[in-house]
Amino acid sequence: MKLIVFCLFTVYCCSLVKASPLERKKLQEVLRELKMLKRDLPNTELMMNTPPKDIEDCCCLTALTCFRETLLEHFGISGKYQKKLYKSLNHTLTINGLNFCNTETSTNNCSTCHSHPKEKASEFFNRLESLVQRVRLFQIYFRKLYIKY
Amino acid sequence: MSTRLLLLLYLTGHVFAQKSPDVDCLVVNLEYISCTWNKTGTPEVNYTFYSKLGNDQWKICNHYLTENNMNIGCNQPGDRFKTFKTRLIYGNNNFEKSHELKKQVKLNPPTNLTVLNGSDFNLWFYWNYTSPAPLHCVESEVRFRTNNNNWDFSKVSAGIQKYCINLPSSSSRYELQVRNRVDDTCGESIFWSDWSEPVVWASNNSTYSDDSMSPWTPVMYVVGAITLILLAMILLHHERLRIILVPVVPKPSPFLHNIEDWFQFSKGLKDNFKPNYNERACPVREYNYVSQSDVVSSDGSTCSVTTDQTDCSIEQDPEDLSAPIPSNPVSSEEVQKASV
């Protein structure tokens, strides 16, 4: 019994160690799928609710949800890259990777999805890409500092 | 009339003196944003600079860059993923501009570039970054050259801070430089950093020098020229060798000539090709083996089925060393009994 507990604890610790690179890889995968989707979609003048460029740290998850649901609403998941991207944006690793919010700070100040002004599809994808790149650059870096101190 | 001209000149001069300054901003090493407005020359007036990052308030510049006692730029902290607006004010003039800074990044060049001769006999180059970006966000590019030849370029993936040259030559000199930029997955920067300070490696036993020509080169040229002349003389005097190396292309003519006349051979060479001996053709005969029982059981007449016992067309020469003709054809059964 003690041995089983010890093994399970070891596996749990290893999963923590691997979590950070897994999140990084998942975000990288999101960017790759986003790039493929941008390339495959025709030059559309479609207007979509787009979260703002300046997103507060605690509103990143809300913005991610808005991006995901807007994608589903306008493009569905019938296409190959649409489906992949939707699944990646819904993945636990992606959500954890974009969760850079102190529990003390309230998320009530974040705007709802339909309150965001509509932008062109190209601007929509650019902002989603910037969100993931920004998090990839800073969140993982600063998360390590946060854990350290 | 003259007052109108003067007024027109005054207004024109005024307009030209207050042309709109163009502000260019760059994120330096992901540490601060540097904006300048002296692209077309030092401005004639001292502008006051304001910047606005995201949803923050307008902030006045605390650290101006100057040239000839005129403000030409400002450094301030910022985030390249947020909207960035600048404002230059002089009197009643207000010049506002929005900037997209995500890709306008220039990192500092890599530092501490070192070279080591590895235990695997390869040449390993290492360097460091000074930007606060994580390693996986910085990609590099190296350029190296051998013996001051042209540069060879090679990309190094993000997160890797080393480069290897396989099995370097001990008589060559290697020079390498590195530069870097933000990776695509972290918002690719359109500017590469400056090249780092070069690092040079040359083996201790190398006698390579920067002189373009070694003393053996003219010697080799002279030896090569003499060899070429000797070869030409040999070819001219040895006809047989010349014909083998440079065969003559025959010129067919509509008139029927002897084929030997097509080739411009000398008489001596022609005679060498004429045969001076006769060779007799060897007769070839076919034999079929007939069994003894068949021969005995017959009515006495020989049922020989040989195709040709004699060859009347060619005389038998006792000195002929052609294949022997068997006088007693043996049946296959007798051959089998003998072998057993």
Tab-separated table of C-alpha atoms in Angstrom:
chain	number	residue	atom	x	y	z
A	1	MET	CA	0.000	0.000	0.000
A	2	LYS	CA	2.807	2.393	0.924
A	3	LEU	CA	4.572	1.552	-2.312
A	4	ILE	CA	1.486	2.339	-4.370
A	5	VAL	CA	1.060	5.676	-2.644
A	6	PHE	CA	4.709	6.467	-3.195
A	7	CYS	CA	4.464	5.629	-6.900
A	8	LEU	CA	1.351	7.710	-7.339
A	9	PHE	CA	3.033	10.624	-5.589
A	10	THR	CA	6.058	10.300	-7.886
A	11	VAL	CA	3.837	10.333	-10.948
A	12	TYR	CA	2.027	13.401	-9.651
A	13	CYS	CA	5.314	15.236	-9.048
A	14	CYS	CA	6.555	14.358	-12.517
A	15	SER	CA	3.376	15.675	-14.026
A	16	LEU	CA	3.954	19.001	-12.292
A	17	VAL	CA	7.466	19.203	-13.675
A	18	LYS	CA	6.266	18.460	-17.188
A	19	ALA	CA	3.285	20.790	-17.003
A	20	SER	CA	5.110	23.917	-18.028
A	21	PRO	CA	6.643	22.576	-21.243
A	22	LEU	CA	3.310	20.884	-22.077
A	23	GLU	CA	1.490	24.195	-21.777
A	24	ARG	CA	4.090	25.855	-23.915
A	25	LYS	CA	3.717	23.174	-26.562
A	26	LYS	CA	-0.047	23.426	-26.465
A	27	LEU	CA	0.075	27.164	-27.014
A	28	GLN	CA	2.497	26.588	-29.845
A	29	GLU	CA	0.006	24.157	-31.342
A	30	VAL	CA	-2.744	26.757	-31.073
A	31	LEU	CA	-0.633	29.251	-32.983
A	32	ARG	CA	0.114	26.697	-35.670
A	33	GLU	CA	-3.551	25.825	-36.148
A	34	LEU	CA	-4.492	29.481	-36.178
A	35	LYS	CA	-1.971	30.131	-38.911
A	36	MET	CA	-3.377	27.291	-41.028
A	37	LEU	CA	-6.927	28.513	-40.530
A	38	LYS	CA	-6.008	32.068	-41.508
A	39	ARG	CA	-4.360	30.730	-44.637
A	40	ASP	CA	-7.276	28.546	-45.665
A	41	LEU	CA	-10.089	30.971	-45.066
A	42	PRO	CA	-10.971	33.202	-47.992
A	43	ASN	CA	-10.508	36.939	-47.742
A	44	THR	CA	-13.709	37.530	-45.865
A	45	GLU	CA	-15.312	40.815	-44.843
A	46	LEU	CA	-17.112	39.027	-42.022
A	47	MET	CA	-17.518	41.155	-38.892
A	48	MET	CA	-17.164	39.406	-35.542
A	49	ASN	CA	-17.272	40.393	-31.877
A	50	THR	CA	-13.637	40.855	-31.020
A	51	PRO	CA	-12.140	41.328	-27.558
A	52	PRO	CA	-10.045	44.476	-27.275
A	53	LYS	CA	-6.362	44.622	-27.926
A	54	ASP	CA	-5.620	45.768	-24.373
A	55	ILE	CA	-6.853	42.930	-22.222
A	56	GLU	CA	-6.295	43.031	-18.503
A	57	ASP	CA	-4.441	40.084	-17.037
A	58	CYS	CA	-7.483	38.773	-15.202
A	59	CYS	CA	-9.668	39.049	-18.287
A	60	CYS	CA	-7.507	36.788	-20.455
A	61	LEU	CA	-9.639	33.724	-19.756
A	62	THR	CA	-12.840	35.615	-20.467
A	63	ALA	CA	-11.337	36.823	-23.720
A	64	LEU	CA	-10.289	33.271	-24.603
A	65	THR	CA	-13.848	32.059	-24.075
A	66	CYS	CA	-15.142	34.867	-26.274
A	67	PHE	CA	-12.687	34.011	-29.061
A	68	ARG	CA	-13.618	30.345	-28.901
A	69	GLU	CA	-17.378	30.834	-28.905
A	70	THR	CA	-17.224	33.436	-31.679
A	71	LEU	CA	-15.221	31.012	-33.805
A	72	LEU	CA	-17.803	28.321	-33.211
A	73	GLU	CA	-20.658	30.667	-34.028
A	74	HIS	CA	-19.234	31.908	-37.333
A	75	PHE	CA	-17.159	28.997	-38.627
A	76	GLY	CA	-18.456	25.950	-36.809
A	77	ILE	CA	-16.310	22.847	-36.457
A	78	SER	CA	-16.977	21.219	-39.788
A	79	GLY	CA	-13.666	22.195	-41.286
A	80	LYS	CA	-10.440	20.395	-40.401
A	81	TYR	CA	-8.587	23.353	-38.904
A	82	GLN	CA	-11.718	24.895	-37.374
A	83	LYS	CA	-12.282	21.720	-35.411
A	84	LYS	CA	-8.648	21.417	-34.345
A	85	LEU	CA	-8.429	25.026	-33.264
A	86	TYR	CA	-11.677	24.868	-31.304
A	87	LYS	CA	-10.508	21.760	-29.470
A	88	SER	CA	-7.130	23.317	-28.719
A	89	LEU	CA	-8.735	26.501	-27.393
A	90	ASN	CA	-10.943	24.342	-25.170
A	91	HIS	CA	-8.084	22.235	-23.874
A	92	THR	CA	-7.158	22.305	-20.210
A	93	LEU	CA	-3.546	23.102	-20.985
A	94	THR	CA	-4.536	26.170	-23.004
A	95	ILE	CA	-6.857	27.402	-20.287
A	96	ASN	CA	-4.208	26.855	-17.639
A	97	GLY	CA	-1.661	28.582	-19.792
A	98	LEU	CA	-3.803	31.692	-20.117
A	99	ASN	CA	-4.878	31.754	-16.498
A	100	PHE	CA	-2.658	34.486	-15.183
A	101	CYS	CA	-4.927	35.950	-12.612
A	102	ASN	CA	-4.482	36.383	-8.914
A	103	THR	CA	-7.436	34.850	-7.048
A	104	GLU	CA	-7.725	38.046	-5.062
A	105	THR	CA	-8.559	40.060	-8.155
A	106	SER	CA	-12.137	39.938	-9.329
A	107	THR	CA	-13.035	39.052	-12.859
A	108	ASN	CA	-16.355	40.835	-12.709
A	109	ASN	CA	-14.931	43.847	-14.473
A	110	CYS	CA	-14.339	41.892	-17.655
A	111	SER	CA	-16.656	42.749	-20.543
A	112	THR	CA	-19.018	40.178	-21.962
A	113	CYS	CA	-18.425	38.833	-25.433
A	114	HIS	CA	-21.351	40.495	-27.161
A	115	SER	CA	-20.439	43.876	-25.742
A	116	HIS	CA	-17.210	43.928	-27.706
A	117	PRO	CA	-17.354	45.903	-30.941
A	118	LYS	CA	-17.300	44.000	-34.184
A	119	GLU	CA	-14.103	43.870	-36.167
A	120	LYS	CA	-13.055	42.242	-39.408
A	121	ALA	CA	-12.123	38.563	-39.367
A	122	SER	CA	-8.460	39.376	-40.048
A	123	GLU	CA	-8.317	41.655	-37.031
A	124	PHE	CA	-10.102	38.969	-34.967
A	125	PHE	CA	-7.432	36.398	-35.791
A	126	ASN	CA	-4.610	38.884	-35.236
A	127	ARG	CA	-5.856	39.666	-31.742
A	128	LEU	CA	-6.256	36.009	-30.852
A	129	GLU	CA	-2.747	35.375	-32.101
A	130	SER	CA	-1.394	38.308	-30.089
A	131	LEU	CA	-3.140	37.056	-26.953
A	132	VAL	CA	-1.514	33.653	-27.211
A	133	GLN	CA	1.897	35.085	-28.145
A	134	ARG	CA	1.770	37.551	-25.273
A	135	VAL	CA	0.927	34.864	-22.802
A	136	ARG	CA	3.541	32.556	-24.227
A	137	LEU	CA	6.147	35.243	-23.833
A	138	PHE	CA	5.335	36.510	-20.379
A	139	GLN	CA	3.037	34.149	-18.562
A	140	ILE	CA	5.307	31.144	-18.471
A	141	TYR	CA	8.291	33.349	-17.658
A	142	PHE	CA	6.580	35.186	-14.857
A	143	ARG	CA	4.835	32.095	-13.562
A	144	LYS	CA	8.209	30.564	-12.862
A	145	LEU	CA	9.214	33.715	-10.980
A	146	TYR	CA	5.929	33.601	-9.036
A	147	ILE	CA	6.500	29.989	-8.049
A	148	LYS	CA	10.097	30.773	-7.119
A	149	TYR	CA	9.198	33.586	-4.738
B	1	MET	CA	-0.081	93.905	-54.417
B	2	SER	CA	3.197	93.903	-52.532
B	3	THR	CA	1.434	93.334	-49.199
B	4	ARG	CA	-0.386	90.373	-50.648
B	5	LEU	CA	2.892	88.894	-51.815
B	6	LEU	CA	4.454	89.443	-48.433
B	7	LEU	CA	1.493	87.805	-46.713
B	8	LEU	CA	1.673	84.877	-49.044
B	9	LEU	CA	5.382	84.436	-48.417
B	10	TYR	CA	4.885	84.656	-44.667
B	11	LEU	CA	2.177	82.007	-44.648
B	12	THR	CA	4.184	79.714	-46.906
B	13	GLY	CA	7.230	80.082	-44.708
B	14	HIS	CA	5.184	79.414	-41.640
B	15	VAL	CA	3.761	76.242	-43.123
B	16	PHE	CA	7.149	74.937	-44.156
B	17	ALA	CA	8.622	75.686	-40.763
B	18	GLN	CA	5.945	73.669	-38.962
B	19	LYS	CA	5.881	70.513	-41.078
B	20	SER	CA	4.542	67.456	-39.276
B	21	PRO	CA	7.295	65.503	-37.468
B	22	ASP	CA	7.316	61.773	-38.086
B	23	VAL	CA	7.660	59.697	-34.912
B	24	ASP	CA	9.270	56.259	-35.180
B	25	CYS	CA	9.140	53.913	-32.204
B	26	LEU	CA	11.127	50.753	-31.529
B	27	VAL	CA	11.054	48.281	-28.650
B	28	VAL	CA	14.662	47.928	-27.561
B	29	ASN	CA	15.653	44.541	-26.152
B	30	LEU	CA	12.084	44.118	-24.809
B	31	GLU	CA	13.059	46.536	-22.038
B	32	TYR	CA	11.809	49.929	-23.136
B	33	ILE	CA	10.304	51.795	-26.069
B	34	SER	CA	12.465	54.298	-27.850
B	35	CYS	CA	10.736	56.925	-30.007
B	36	THR	CA	12.553	59.441	-32.212
B	37	TRP	CA	11.440	62.200	-34.552
B	38	ASN	CA	14.674	63.274	-36.222
B	39	LYS	CA	14.467	61.066	-39.308
B	40	THR	CA	14.387	64.053	-41.647
B	41	GLY	CA	16.918	66.023	-39.611
B	42	THR	CA	17.172	67.824	-36.289
B	43	PRO	CA	13.806	69.551	-35.568
B	44	GLU	CA	13.784	73.293	-35.397
B	45	VAL	CA	11.625	73.486	-32.285
B	46	ASN	CA	11.586	71.657	-28.982
B	47	TYR	CA	8.553	69.393	-28.911
B	48	THR	CA	6.962	68.037	-25.754
B	49	PHE	CA	6.411	64.314	-25.965
B	50	TYR	CA	3.452	62.383	-24.501
B	51	SER	CA	2.695	58.667	-24.739
B	52	LYS	CA	-0.340	56.542	-23.914
B	53	LEU	CA	-0.136	52.788	-23.394
B	54	GLY	CA	-3.353	50.781	-23.632
B	55	ASN	CA	-6.067	52.239	-21.409
B	56	ASP	CA	-3.642	54.242	-19.266
B	57	GLN	CA	-3.521	58.031	-19.119
B	58	TRP	CA	-1.265	60.218	-21.232
B	59	LYS	CA	2.183	60.466	-19.691
B	60	ILE	CA	4.814	63.085	-20.311
B	61	CYS	CA	8.322	62.021	-21.247
B	62	ASN	CA	10.824	61.784	-18.390
B	63	HIS	CA	13.883	60.937	-20.384
B	64	TYR	CA	14.479	62.897	-23.577
B	65	LEU	CA	17.125	62.155	-26.175
B	66	THR	CA	18.753	65.334	-27.415
B	67	GLU	CA	20.813	66.472	-30.372
B	68	ASN	CA	22.215	69.981	-30.684
B	69	ASN	CA	20.230	70.928	-27.603
B	70	MET	CA	16.966	69.916	-29.281
B	71	ASN	CA	14.671	67.102	-28.176
B	72	ILE	CA	14.799	64.350	-30.792
B	73	GLY	CA	13.492	61.313	-28.944
B	74	CYS	CA	12.210	59.764	-25.736
B	75	ASN	CA	12.664	56.424	-23.940
B	76	GLN	CA	9.817	55.081	-21.849
B	77	PRO	CA	8.619	51.723	-20.505
B	78	GLY	CA	5.891	49.906	-22.357
B	79	ASP	CA	4.239	46.707	-23.560
B	80	ARG	CA	4.421	45.970	-27.268
B	81	PHE	CA	1.201	43.978	-27.265
B	82	LYS	CA	-0.856	46.971	-26.136
B	83	THR	CA	-1.916	49.932	-28.216
B	84	PHE	CA	0.640	52.716	-28.122
B	85	LYS	CA	-0.034	56.314	-29.037
B	86	THR	CA	2.339	59.252	-29.146
B	87	ARG	CA	1.727	62.974	-29.148
B	88	LEU	CA	4.123	65.781	-29.989
B	89	ILE	CA	3.063	69.210	-28.861
B	90	TYR	CA	4.541	72.601	-29.640
B	91	GLY	CA	2.382	75.607	-28.977
B	92	ASN	CA	-0.988	74.976	-30.519
B	93	ASN	CA	0.356	72.238	-32.763
B	94	ASN	CA	-0.517	68.713	-31.789
B	95	PHE	CA	0.743	65.720	-33.771
B	96	GLU	CA	-0.730	62.404	-32.680
B	97	LYS	CA	0.122	58.957	-34.033
B	98	SER	CA	-0.740	55.307	-33.262
B	99	HIS	CA	1.899	52.607	-33.372
B	100	GLU	CA	1.871	48.815	-33.841
B	101	LEU	CA	4.814	47.731	-31.755
B	102	LYS	CA	4.375	43.964	-31.609
B	103	LYS	CA	6.867	43.341	-34.416
B	104	GLN	CA	8.925	46.468	-33.957
B	105	VAL	CA	11.465	44.837	-31.699
B	106	LYS	CA	15.232	44.913	-31.875
B	107	LEU	CA	17.157	42.822	-29.384
B	108	ASN	CA	20.692	43.473	-28.219
B	109	PRO	CA	23.295	41.286	-29.935
B	110	PRO	CA	24.378	38.080	-28.190
B	111	THR	CA	27.335	38.321	-25.834
B	112	ASN	CA	30.140	36.127	-24.515
B	113	LEU	CA	30.616	34.321	-27.783
B	114	THR	CA	33.156	31.574	-27.129
B	115	VAL	CA	34.605	28.659	-29.062
B	116	LEU	CA	35.690	25.260	-27.793
B	117	ASN	CA	37.358	22.340	-29.466
B	118	GLY	CA	35.161	19.481	-28.336
B	119	SER	CA	36.280	15.974	-27.430
B	120	ASP	CA	34.421	14.805	-30.542
B	121	PHE	CA	36.888	16.863	-32.660
B	122	ASN	CA	34.108	19.274	-33.600
B	123	LEU	CA	34.151	23.022	-33.121
B	124	TRP	CA	31.497	24.266	-30.680
B	125	PHE	CA	30.396	27.903	-30.392
B	126	TYR	CA	28.393	29.185	-27.401
B	127	TRP	CA	26.775	32.521	-26.642
B	128	ASN	CA	24.441	34.292	-24.182
B	129	TYR	CA	21.394	36.533	-24.487
B	130	THR	CA	20.804	39.703	-22.544
B	131	SER	CA	17.088	40.223	-23.222
B	132	PRO	CA	14.505	39.358	-20.545
B	133	ALA	CA	12.661	37.136	-22.999
B	134	PRO	CA	12.593	33.417	-22.232
B	135	LEU	CA	14.980	31.272	-24.208
B	136	HIS	CA	12.215	29.598	-26.198
B	137	CYS	CA	11.220	33.009	-27.582
B	138	VAL	CA	14.595	33.917	-29.098
B	139	GLU	CA	15.884	32.481	-32.341
B	140	SER	CA	19.385	33.029	-33.664
B	141	GLU	CA	21.254	33.170	-36.917
B	142	VAL	CA	24.959	32.495	-37.300
B	143	ARG	CA	27.304	33.382	-40.088
B	144	PHE	CA	30.757	31.927	-40.445
B	145	ARG	CA	33.511	31.910	-42.986
B	146	THR	CA	36.595	29.850	-43.608
B	147	ASN	CA	39.862	31.538	-44.466
B	148	ASN	CA	38.169	34.889	-45.145
B	149	ASN	CA	36.006	33.458	-47.898
B	150	ASN	CA	32.317	34.325	-48.336
B	151	TRP	CA	30.022	34.100	-45.356
B	152	ASP	CA	27.806	31.049	-44.852
B	153	PHE	CA	24.540	31.606	-43.007
B	154	SER	CA	22.644	29.164	-40.821
B	155	LYS	CA	19.507	29.470	-38.677
B	156	VAL	CA	19.509	28.219	-35.097
B	157	SER	CA	16.177	27.214	-33.543
B	158	ALA	CA	14.718	29.084	-30.614
B	159	GLY	CA	16.109	28.122	-27.257
B	160	ILE	CA	19.444	26.878	-28.553
B	161	GLN	CA	22.573	28.835	-27.783
B	162	LYS	CA	25.229	26.823	-29.501
B	163	TYR	CA	26.437	25.936	-32.946
B	164	CYS	CA	28.727	23.207	-34.228
B	165	ILE	CA	31.139	23.041	-37.140
B	166	ASN	CA	31.937	19.415	-37.893
B	167	LEU	CA	35.538	18.223	-38.057
B	168	PRO	CA	37.250	21.529	-38.745
B	169	SER	CA	40.363	21.564	-40.823
B	170	SER	CA	43.518	22.123	-38.810
B	171	SER	CA	44.951	24.312	-41.556
B	172	SER	CA	41.942	26.653	-41.807
B	173	ARG	CA	40.818	29.741	-39.957
B	174	TYR	CA	37.168	29.974	-38.840
B	175	GLU	CA	35.358	33.163	-37.960
B	176	LEU	CA	31.788	33.231	-36.607
B	177	GLN	CA	29.193	35.835	-35.598
B	178	VAL	CA	25.676	35.529	-34.165
B	179	ARG	CA	22.550	37.662	-34.146
B	180	ASN	CA	19.064	37.067	-32.756
B	181	ARG	CA	15.427	38.163	-32.803
B	182	VAL	CA	12.109	37.271	-31.196
B	183	ASP	CA	10.667	33.969	-32.366
B	184	ASP	CA	7.462	33.660	-34.390
B	185	THR	CA	5.572	31.996	-31.554
B	186	CYS	CA	6.219	34.970	-29.289
B	187	GLY	CA	5.441	37.668	-31.832
B	188	GLU	CA	8.180	37.663	-34.446
B	189	SER	CA	10.248	40.809	-34.680
B	190	ILE	CA	10.993	42.135	-38.135
B	191	PHE	CA	14.410	43.412	-37.111
B	192	TRP	CA	17.400	41.254	-36.380
B	193	SER	CA	19.833	42.414	-33.751
B	194	ASP	CA	23.269	43.638	-34.758
B	195	TRP	CA	25.940	40.998	-35.283
B	196	SER	CA	27.858	40.033	-32.200
B	197	GLU	CA	31.584	40.518	-31.827
B	198	PRO	CA	33.319	37.905	-33.996
B	199	VAL	CA	35.160	34.948	-32.606
B	200	VAL	CA	38.036	33.358	-34.499
B	201	TRP	CA	39.472	29.877	-34.294
B	202	ALA	CA	42.614	28.572	-35.960
B	203	SER	CA	44.615	25.484	-35.067
B	204	ASN	CA	48.062	26.045	-33.438
B	205	ASN	CA	49.727	23.985	-36.132
B	206	SER	CA	48.143	26.013	-38.849
B	207	THR	CA	50.568	27.928	-41.059
B	208	TYR	CA	47.762	29.790	-42.708
B	209	SER	CA	48.415	33.475	-43.172
B	210	ASP	CA	46.354	36.274	-44.524
B	211	ASP	CA	48.503	36.491	-47.638
B	212	SER	CA	46.441	35.642	-50.679
B	213	MET	CA	49.122	33.618	-52.506
B	214	SER	CA	51.478	31.012	-51.056
B	215	PRO	CA	55.092	30.688	-52.362
B	216	TRP	CA	54.321	27.255	-53.863
B	217	THR	CA	51.662	28.621	-56.185
B	218	PRO	CA	53.963	30.054	-58.902
B	219	VAL	CA	56.078	26.888	-58.745
B	220	MET	CA	52.976	24.801	-59.394
B	221	TYR	CA	52.008	27.035	-62.269
B	222	VAL	CA	55.439	26.604	-63.926
B	223	VAL	CA	55.420	22.834	-63.437
B	224	GLY	CA	51.929	22.643	-64.925
B	225	ALA	CA	52.945	24.674	-67.963
B	226	ILE	CA	56.021	22.508	-68.616
B	227	THR	CA	53.948	19.360	-68.290
B	228	LEU	CA	51.444	20.711	-70.780
B	229	ILE	CA	54.177	21.488	-73.330
B	230	LEU	CA	55.732	18.032	-72.941
B	231	LEU	CA	52.365	16.407	-73.412
B	232	ALA	CA	51.799	18.371	-76.602
B	233	MET	CA	55.179	17.324	-77.981
B	234	ILE	CA	54.562	13.666	-77.150
B	235	LEU	CA	51.228	13.779	-78.903
B	236	LEU	CA	52.734	15.308	-82.032
B	237	HIS	CA	55.499	12.727	-82.347
B	238	HIS	CA	53.602	9.595	-81.392
B	239	GLU	CA	50.973	9.145	-84.015
B	240	ARG	CA	49.491	6.007	-82.539
B	241	LEU	CA	48.984	7.692	-79.157
B	242	ARG	CA	47.522	10.732	-80.850
B	243	ILE	CA	45.017	8.675	-82.774
B	244	ILE	CA	43.913	6.933	-79.603
B	245	LEU	CA	43.530	10.188	-77.672
B	246	VAL	CA	42.224	12.310	-80.525
B	247	PRO	CA	40.542	10.006	-83.008
B	248	VAL	CA	40.013	11.341	-86.518
B	249	VAL	CA	36.415	11.720	-87.543
B	250	PRO	CA	35.901	10.099	-90.947
B	251	LYS	CA	34.529	12.229	-93.750
B	252	PRO	CA	32.078	10.218	-95.828
B	253	SER	CA	31.855	11.305	-99.449
B	254	PRO	CA	29.201	10.457	-102.054
B	255	PHE	CA	31.803	8.623	-104.138
B	256	LEU	CA	32.553	5.058	-103.259
B	257	HIS	CA	36.087	4.816	-102.004
B	258	ASN	CA	38.028	2.271	-100.180
B	259	ILE	CA	37.076	2.558	-96.543
B	260	GLU	CA	40.729	2.549	-95.582
B	261	ASP	CA	41.202	5.764	-97.514
B	262	TRP	CA	38.843	7.553	-95.149
B	263	PHE	CA	41.423	7.436	-92.431
B	264	GLN	CA	44.485	9.525	-92.975
B	265	PHE	CA	46.900	6.838	-91.909
B	266	SER	CA	50.520	6.760	-92.841
B	267	LYS	CA	51.682	3.975	-95.143
B	268	GLY	CA	53.659	2.301	-92.425
B	269	LEU	CA	50.632	2.169	-90.157
B	270	LYS	CA	48.463	0.833	-92.963
B	271	ASP	CA	50.877	-1.996	-93.662
B	272	ASN	CA	50.851	-2.898	-90.009
B	273	PHE	CA	47.162	-3.663	-90.206
B	274	LYS	CA	47.474	-5.985	-93.268
B	275	PRO	CA	47.396	-9.636	-92.320
B	276	ASN	CA	50.464	-11.705	-93.264
B	277	TYR	CA	49.266	-15.179	-92.375
B	278	ASN	CA	46.537	-17.558	-93.410
B	279	GLU	CA	44.296	-19.244	-91.004
B	280	ARG	CA	42.378	-22.303	-92.016
B	281	ALA	CA	38.873	-22.757	-90.889
B	282	CYS	CA	38.321	-25.768	-88.639
B	283	PRO	CA	35.661	-28.171	-89.819
B	284	VAL	CA	32.861	-28.696	-87.348
B	285	ARG	CA	30.918	-31.931	-87.449
B	286	GLU	CA	27.879	-33.105	-85.639
B	287	TYR	CA	27.647	-36.620	-84.306
B	288	ASN	CA	24.632	-38.503	-82.957
B	289	TYR	CA	25.212	-41.372	-80.616
B	290	VAL	CA	23.762	-44.734	-81.788
B	291	SER	CA	23.319	-47.661	-79.299
B	292	GLN	CA	24.980	-51.003	-79.973
B	293	SER	CA	21.699	-52.927	-79.697
B	294	ASP	CA	20.162	-50.886	-82.396
B	295	VAL	CA	23.106	-51.513	-84.656
B	296	VAL	CA	23.115	-55.311	-84.025
B	297	SER	CA	19.381	-55.812	-84.254
B	298	SER	CA	19.220	-54.143	-87.550
B	299	ASP	CA	19.411	-55.997	-90.866
B	300	GLY	CA	23.075	-55.348	-91.088
B	301	SER	CA	22.829	-52.026	-92.667
B	302	THR	CA	24.369	-49.349	-90.657
B	303	CYS	CA	21.787	-46.966	-89.465
B	304	SER	CA	24.198	-44.219	-88.938
B	305	VAL	CA	22.443	-40.962	-88.468
B	306	THR	CA	25.497	-38.774	-88.507
B	307	THR	CA	24.934	-35.724	-90.511
B	308	ASP	CA	28.189	-35.682	-92.292
B	309	GLN	CA	31.002	-38.163	-92.037
B	310	THR	CA	33.243	-36.489	-94.476
B	311	ASP	CA	33.818	-32.925	-95.370
B	312	CYS	CA	34.735	-32.923	-98.996
B	313	SER	CA	34.964	-29.146	-99.240
B	314	ILE	CA	38.004	-28.840	-97.019
B	315	GLU	CA	41.129	-30.962	-97.239
B	316	GLN	CA	42.260	-32.760	-94.154
B	317	ASP	CA	45.603	-31.420	-93.059
B	318	PRO	CA	47.561	-33.838	-90.873
B	319	GLU	CA	49.157	-30.888	-89.107
B	320	ASP	CA	45.802	-29.402	-88.434
B	321	LEU	CA	45.356	-28.845	-84.757
B	322	SER	CA	41.613	-28.560	-84.925
B	323	ALA	CA	39.265	-30.475	-82.666
B	324	PRO	CA	39.715	-34.265	-82.859
B	325	ILE	CA	37.068	-36.206	-84.760
B	326	PRO	CA	35.931	-39.299	-82.847
B	327	SER	CA	36.403	-42.445	-85.007
B	328	ASN	CA	34.115	-44.699	-82.953
B	329	PRO	CA	31.017	-42.955	-81.785
B	330	VAL	CA	29.965	-44.529	-78.485
B	331	SER	CA	26.392	-45.020	-77.474
B	332	SER	CA	24.980	-43.379	-74.408
B	333	GLU	CA	24.300	-46.766	-72.737
B	334	GLU	CA	27.904	-47.842	-72.979
B	335	VAL	CA	28.980	-44.517	-71.565
B	336	GLN	CA	26.712	-45.010	-68.560
B	337	LYS	CA	28.013	-48.552	-67.935
B	338	ALA	CA	31.592	-47.354	-68.029
B	339	SER	CA	30.961	-44.588	-65.520
B	340	VAL	CA	29.337	-47.007	-63.065
